[in-house]
Tab-separated table of C-alpha atoms in Angstrom:
chain	number	residue	atom	x	y	z
A	1	MET	CA	21.190	-24.420	2.357
A	2	GLU	CA	17.971	-24.438	4.338
A	3	ARG	CA	14.397	-25.427	3.898
A	4	LYS	CA	11.815	-25.311	6.642
A	5	SER	CA	10.073	-28.459	7.796
A	6	GLY	CA	6.293	-28.420	7.580
A	7	HIS	CA	5.953	-30.960	10.403
A	8	LYS	CA	6.132	-30.774	14.176
A	9	ILE	CA	9.258	-32.550	15.387
A	10	ASP	CA	8.875	-34.745	18.481
A	11	ALA	CA	12.097	-36.787	18.378
A	12	VAL	CA	15.675	-36.633	17.144
A	13	ILE	CA	17.402	-39.673	15.628
A	14	PHE	CA	21.193	-39.578	15.852
A	15	ASP	CA	23.807	-41.251	13.708
A	16	MET	CA	26.971	-41.928	15.715
A	17	ASP	CA	30.350	-42.099	13.948
A	18	GLY	CA	31.287	-38.753	12.443
A	19	LEU	CA	28.168	-37.109	13.901
A	20	MET	CA	28.403	-37.492	17.680
A	21	PHE	CA	31.985	-38.737	17.805
A	22	ASP	CA	34.992	-37.754	15.708
A	23	THR	CA	35.767	-41.389	14.987
A	24	GLU	CA	35.626	-41.504	11.177
A	25	ARG	CA	39.154	-40.078	10.953
A	26	VAL	CA	40.387	-42.715	13.382
A	27	ALA	CA	38.596	-45.469	11.439
A	28	ALA	CA	40.123	-44.239	8.165
A	29	ARG	CA	43.589	-44.594	9.676
A	30	GLY	CA	42.561	-48.076	10.826
A	31	TRP	CA	41.567	-49.077	7.296
A	32	LYS	CA	44.919	-47.766	6.026
A	33	ARG	CA	46.714	-49.903	8.599
A	34	ALA	CA	44.678	-52.929	7.488
A	35	GLY	CA	45.794	-52.251	3.922
A	36	GLU	CA	49.437	-52.099	4.982
A	37	GLN	CA	49.171	-55.387	6.871
A	38	LEU	CA	47.068	-57.311	4.356
A	39	GLY	CA	48.464	-55.921	1.105
A	40	PHE	CA	45.713	-53.784	-0.369
A	41	THR	CA	45.144	-50.099	-1.018
A	42	ILE	CA	41.909	-48.381	-0.067
A	43	SER	CA	41.332	-45.000	-1.691
A	44	GLU	CA	39.643	-41.909	-0.252
A	45	ASN	CA	36.748	-42.492	-2.640
A	46	GLU	CA	36.339	-46.046	-1.345
A	47	LEU	CA	36.497	-44.832	2.266
A	48	ARG	CA	33.680	-42.389	1.473
A	49	GLN	CA	31.577	-45.248	0.128
A	50	MET	CA	32.156	-47.229	3.332
A	51	ARG	CA	30.995	-44.480	5.695
A	52	GLY	CA	27.624	-45.081	7.236
A	53	ARG	CA	27.370	-48.606	5.802
A	54	ASN	CA	26.852	-51.713	7.894
A	55	VAL	CA	28.890	-54.934	7.861
A	56	ILE	CA	26.738	-56.539	5.173
A	57	ALA	CA	27.247	-53.601	2.810
A	58	GLY	CA	30.946	-53.469	3.665
A	59	ARG	CA	31.430	-57.105	2.679
A	60	ALA	CA	29.653	-56.459	-0.616
A	61	LEU	CA	31.878	-53.472	-1.375
A	62	PHE	CA	35.064	-55.463	-0.627
A	63	GLN	CA	33.851	-58.238	-2.919
A	64	GLU	CA	33.238	-55.703	-5.681
A	65	TRP	CA	36.627	-54.021	-5.224
A	66	TYR	CA	38.908	-56.975	-4.477
A	67	GLN	CA	37.040	-59.943	-6.000
A	68	GLY	CA	37.594	-62.163	-2.978
A	69	ARG	CA	41.344	-61.489	-2.734
A	70	ILE	CA	40.946	-59.555	0.527
A	71	SER	CA	38.774	-60.661	3.448
A	72	TYR	CA	36.555	-57.800	4.633
A	73	ASP	CA	36.214	-59.379	8.058
A	74	GLU	CA	39.963	-59.747	8.488
A	75	ALA	CA	40.541	-56.155	7.363
A	76	ARG	CA	37.751	-54.897	9.610
A	77	SER	CA	39.307	-56.736	12.539
A	78	VAL	CA	42.574	-54.824	12.022
A	79	ARG	CA	40.669	-51.540	11.709
A	80	THR	CA	38.670	-52.273	14.855
A	81	ALA	CA	41.808	-53.100	16.831
A	82	TYR	CA	43.325	-49.774	15.771
A	83	VAL	CA	40.217	-47.810	16.797
A	84	THR	CA	39.968	-49.685	20.104
A	85	GLU	CA	43.617	-49.003	20.916
A	86	TYR	CA	43.143	-45.305	20.138
A	87	ILE	CA	40.002	-44.894	22.250
A	88	GLU	CA	41.410	-46.834	25.202
A	89	LYS	CA	44.384	-44.465	25.196
A	90	GLU	CA	42.765	-41.145	24.220
A	91	GLY	CA	39.059	-41.584	25.010
A	92	THR	CA	36.247	-41.231	22.486
A	93	PRO	CA	36.586	-37.843	20.727
A	94	VAL	CA	33.286	-35.976	21.204
A	95	LYS	CA	31.969	-33.636	18.518
A	96	GLU	CA	31.518	-29.987	19.423
A	97	GLY	CA	28.162	-29.196	20.994
A	98	LEU	CA	26.982	-32.757	21.696
A	99	PRO	CA	26.570	-32.496	25.502
A	100	GLU	CA	24.809	-29.139	25.091
A	101	LEU	CA	22.453	-30.590	22.489
A	102	PHE	CA	21.581	-33.523	24.769
A	103	LYS	CA	20.828	-31.048	27.565
A	104	PHE	CA	18.621	-28.935	25.274
A	105	LEU	CA	16.620	-31.945	24.070
A	106	LYS	CA	16.033	-33.142	27.635
A	107	GLU	CA	14.919	-29.715	28.811
A	108	LYS	CA	12.527	-29.280	25.883
A	109	GLY	CA	11.067	-32.781	26.108
A	110	TYR	CA	12.310	-34.212	22.805
A	111	ARG	CA	12.809	-37.963	22.631
A	112	LYS	CA	16.072	-39.433	21.299
A	113	ALA	CA	17.052	-42.517	19.327
A	114	ILE	CA	20.355	-43.716	17.924
A	115	ALA	CA	20.548	-45.340	14.481
A	116	THR	CA	24.052	-46.563	13.697
A	117	SER	CA	25.772	-49.273	11.686
A	118	THR	CA	27.963	-49.916	14.741
A	119	GLN	CA	26.977	-52.790	17.038
A	120	ARG	CA	25.193	-51.704	20.229
A	121	GLU	CA	27.860	-53.115	22.567
A	122	THR	CA	30.523	-51.081	20.762
A	123	ALA	CA	28.329	-47.976	20.718
A	124	GLU	CA	27.818	-48.223	24.482
A	125	TRP	CA	31.576	-48.659	24.929
A	126	TYR	CA	32.187	-45.493	22.888
A	127	PHE	CA	29.812	-43.564	25.152
A	128	SER	CA	31.439	-44.878	28.317
A	129	HIS	CA	34.857	-43.747	27.041
A	130	ALA	CA	33.381	-40.344	26.226
A	131	SER	CA	32.023	-40.061	29.803
A	132	LEU	CA	28.506	-39.689	28.385
A	133	PRO	CA	25.423	-41.737	29.328
A	134	PHE	CA	23.891	-43.989	26.675
A	135	ASN	CA	20.393	-42.795	27.519
A	136	PHE	CA	18.507	-43.001	24.236
A	137	GLU	CA	14.854	-43.990	24.457
A	138	GLU	CA	15.333	-46.310	21.470
A	139	SER	CA	18.209	-47.723	19.420
A	140	VAL	CA	18.768	-49.475	16.109
A	141	CYS	CA	22.344	-50.727	15.950
A	142	GLY	CA	24.600	-52.848	13.777
A	143	THR	CA	22.885	-55.478	11.667
A	144	GLU	CA	19.529	-55.331	13.465
A	145	ILE	CA	18.376	-54.025	10.085
A	146	LYS	CA	19.797	-56.072	7.211
A	147	LYS	CA	19.431	-53.364	4.581
A	148	GLY	CA	21.725	-50.555	5.709
A	149	LYS	CA	22.032	-46.936	4.666
A	150	PRO	CA	21.359	-45.435	2.105
A	151	ALA	CA	18.221	-47.607	2.322
A	152	PRO	CA	15.697	-45.938	4.658
A	153	ASP	CA	15.052	-49.039	6.779
A	154	VAL	CA	17.152	-48.056	9.803
A	155	PHE	CA	15.359	-44.721	10.239
A	156	VAL	CA	11.942	-46.196	9.547
A	157	ALA	CA	12.654	-48.769	12.274
A	158	ALA	CA	13.847	-46.073	14.699
A	159	ALA	CA	10.676	-44.034	14.129
A	160	GLU	CA	8.537	-47.147	14.633
A	161	LYS	CA	10.322	-47.911	17.928
A	162	LEU	CA	9.668	-44.324	19.015
A	163	GLY	CA	6.001	-44.775	18.097
A	164	LEU	CA	6.112	-41.819	15.713
A	165	PRO	CA	5.590	-41.298	11.985
A	166	PRO	CA	8.916	-40.517	10.261
A	167	GLU	CA	7.829	-36.972	9.433
A	168	ARG	CA	7.732	-36.212	13.178
A	169	CYS	CA	11.411	-37.229	13.497
A	170	LEU	CA	14.551	-35.204	12.779
A	171	VAL	CA	17.562	-37.203	11.593
A	172	LEU	CA	21.076	-35.884	12.294
A	173	GLU	CA	23.688	-37.243	9.892
A	174	ASP	CA	27.183	-36.532	8.596
A	175	SER	CA	27.400	-38.922	5.624
A	176	PHE	CA	25.871	-38.872	2.157
A	177	SER	CA	24.422	-42.368	2.616
A	178	GLY	CA	22.881	-41.333	5.923
A	179	VAL	CA	21.296	-38.182	4.512
A	180	ARG	CA	19.826	-40.172	1.619
A	181	ALA	CA	18.484	-42.780	4.045
A	182	GLY	CA	16.875	-40.216	6.325
A	183	ALA	CA	15.240	-38.365	3.453
A	184	ALA	CA	13.995	-41.613	1.875
A	185	ALA	CA	12.449	-42.582	5.233
A	186	GLY	CA	10.382	-39.393	5.183
A	187	CYS	CA	12.222	-37.723	8.066
A	188	SER	CA	13.495	-34.172	8.180
A	189	VAL	CA	17.303	-34.285	7.943
A	190	ILE	CA	20.031	-31.969	9.183
A	191	MET	CA	23.539	-32.691	7.959
A	192	VAL	CA	26.525	-31.786	10.100
A	193	PRO	CA	29.406	-32.457	7.674
A	194	ASP	CA	32.428	-34.368	8.922
A	195	LEU	CA	34.859	-35.523	6.235
A	196	GLN	CA	32.760	-34.657	3.186
A	197	GLU	CA	30.978	-31.433	2.300
A	198	PRO	CA	27.463	-31.735	0.836
A	199	ASP	CA	26.955	-31.329	-2.894
A	200	GLU	CA	23.839	-29.854	-4.494
A	201	GLU	CA	21.909	-33.131	-4.348
A	202	ILE	CA	22.635	-33.743	-0.665
A	203	SER	CA	21.888	-30.140	0.305
A	204	SER	CA	18.517	-30.368	-1.427
A	205	LEU	CA	17.567	-33.316	0.823
A	206	CYS	CA	18.301	-31.408	4.026
A	207	LEU	CA	16.280	-29.130	6.238
A	208	ALA	CA	19.627	-27.487	6.972
A	209	VAL	CA	23.383	-27.985	6.830
A	210	CYS	CA	24.933	-27.042	10.186
A	211	ARG	CA	28.605	-26.545	10.866
A	212	THR	CA	28.377	-27.989	14.401
A	213	LEU	CA	25.777	-29.609	16.642
A	214	ARG	CA	25.468	-26.283	18.483
A	215	GLU	CA	23.372	-24.959	15.580
A	216	VAL	CA	20.765	-27.732	15.657
A	217	PRO	CA	18.470	-26.289	18.381
A	218	SER	CA	17.651	-23.276	16.224
A	219	TYR	CA	15.751	-25.635	13.869
A	220	LEU	CA	13.653	-27.220	16.640
């Protein structure tokens, strides 16, 4: 499940939920709680479709699934309260190898950006509760980009902020929509699977599929 990049990599663009932090499982439980409180059922397949998507895409999916019967914003508020309660009590769960990867990138002179559908204020809060500095050179967060993943816009914008062509950037992602977005932007992509293993299509879009973030430096 590898293919070598033909381009020199100067920067790494990180997704957040499910990639740096083990928060997708917590969010899934939050969506289930929202369903219990508001009277709807959200399936595993629907949860997969939600991952990596921004608020705009989430509203569109809820409209498609529930035809206006369920308010996405109300459901998201319940989910967010659940996640907040968990992190305040337990801290933000950090994915294996993240601090070591940050150290490697700093030592080797790679630049870093974060590209996430989560709002910047929330992202910074996650980092503070993980006892990690939010020291990315650039960030694209929340609805700064209207067209979310799997559209390439968020990664194109991150590369532009870094002052680099996309092919000089490596995207790290855990979701199908994120991998598709990174590849469509023209970046090299490494997938570190979280809740969903790559299929043949997704694997073909990746420079590599790594089991943990510890494996990423071997491709730089």
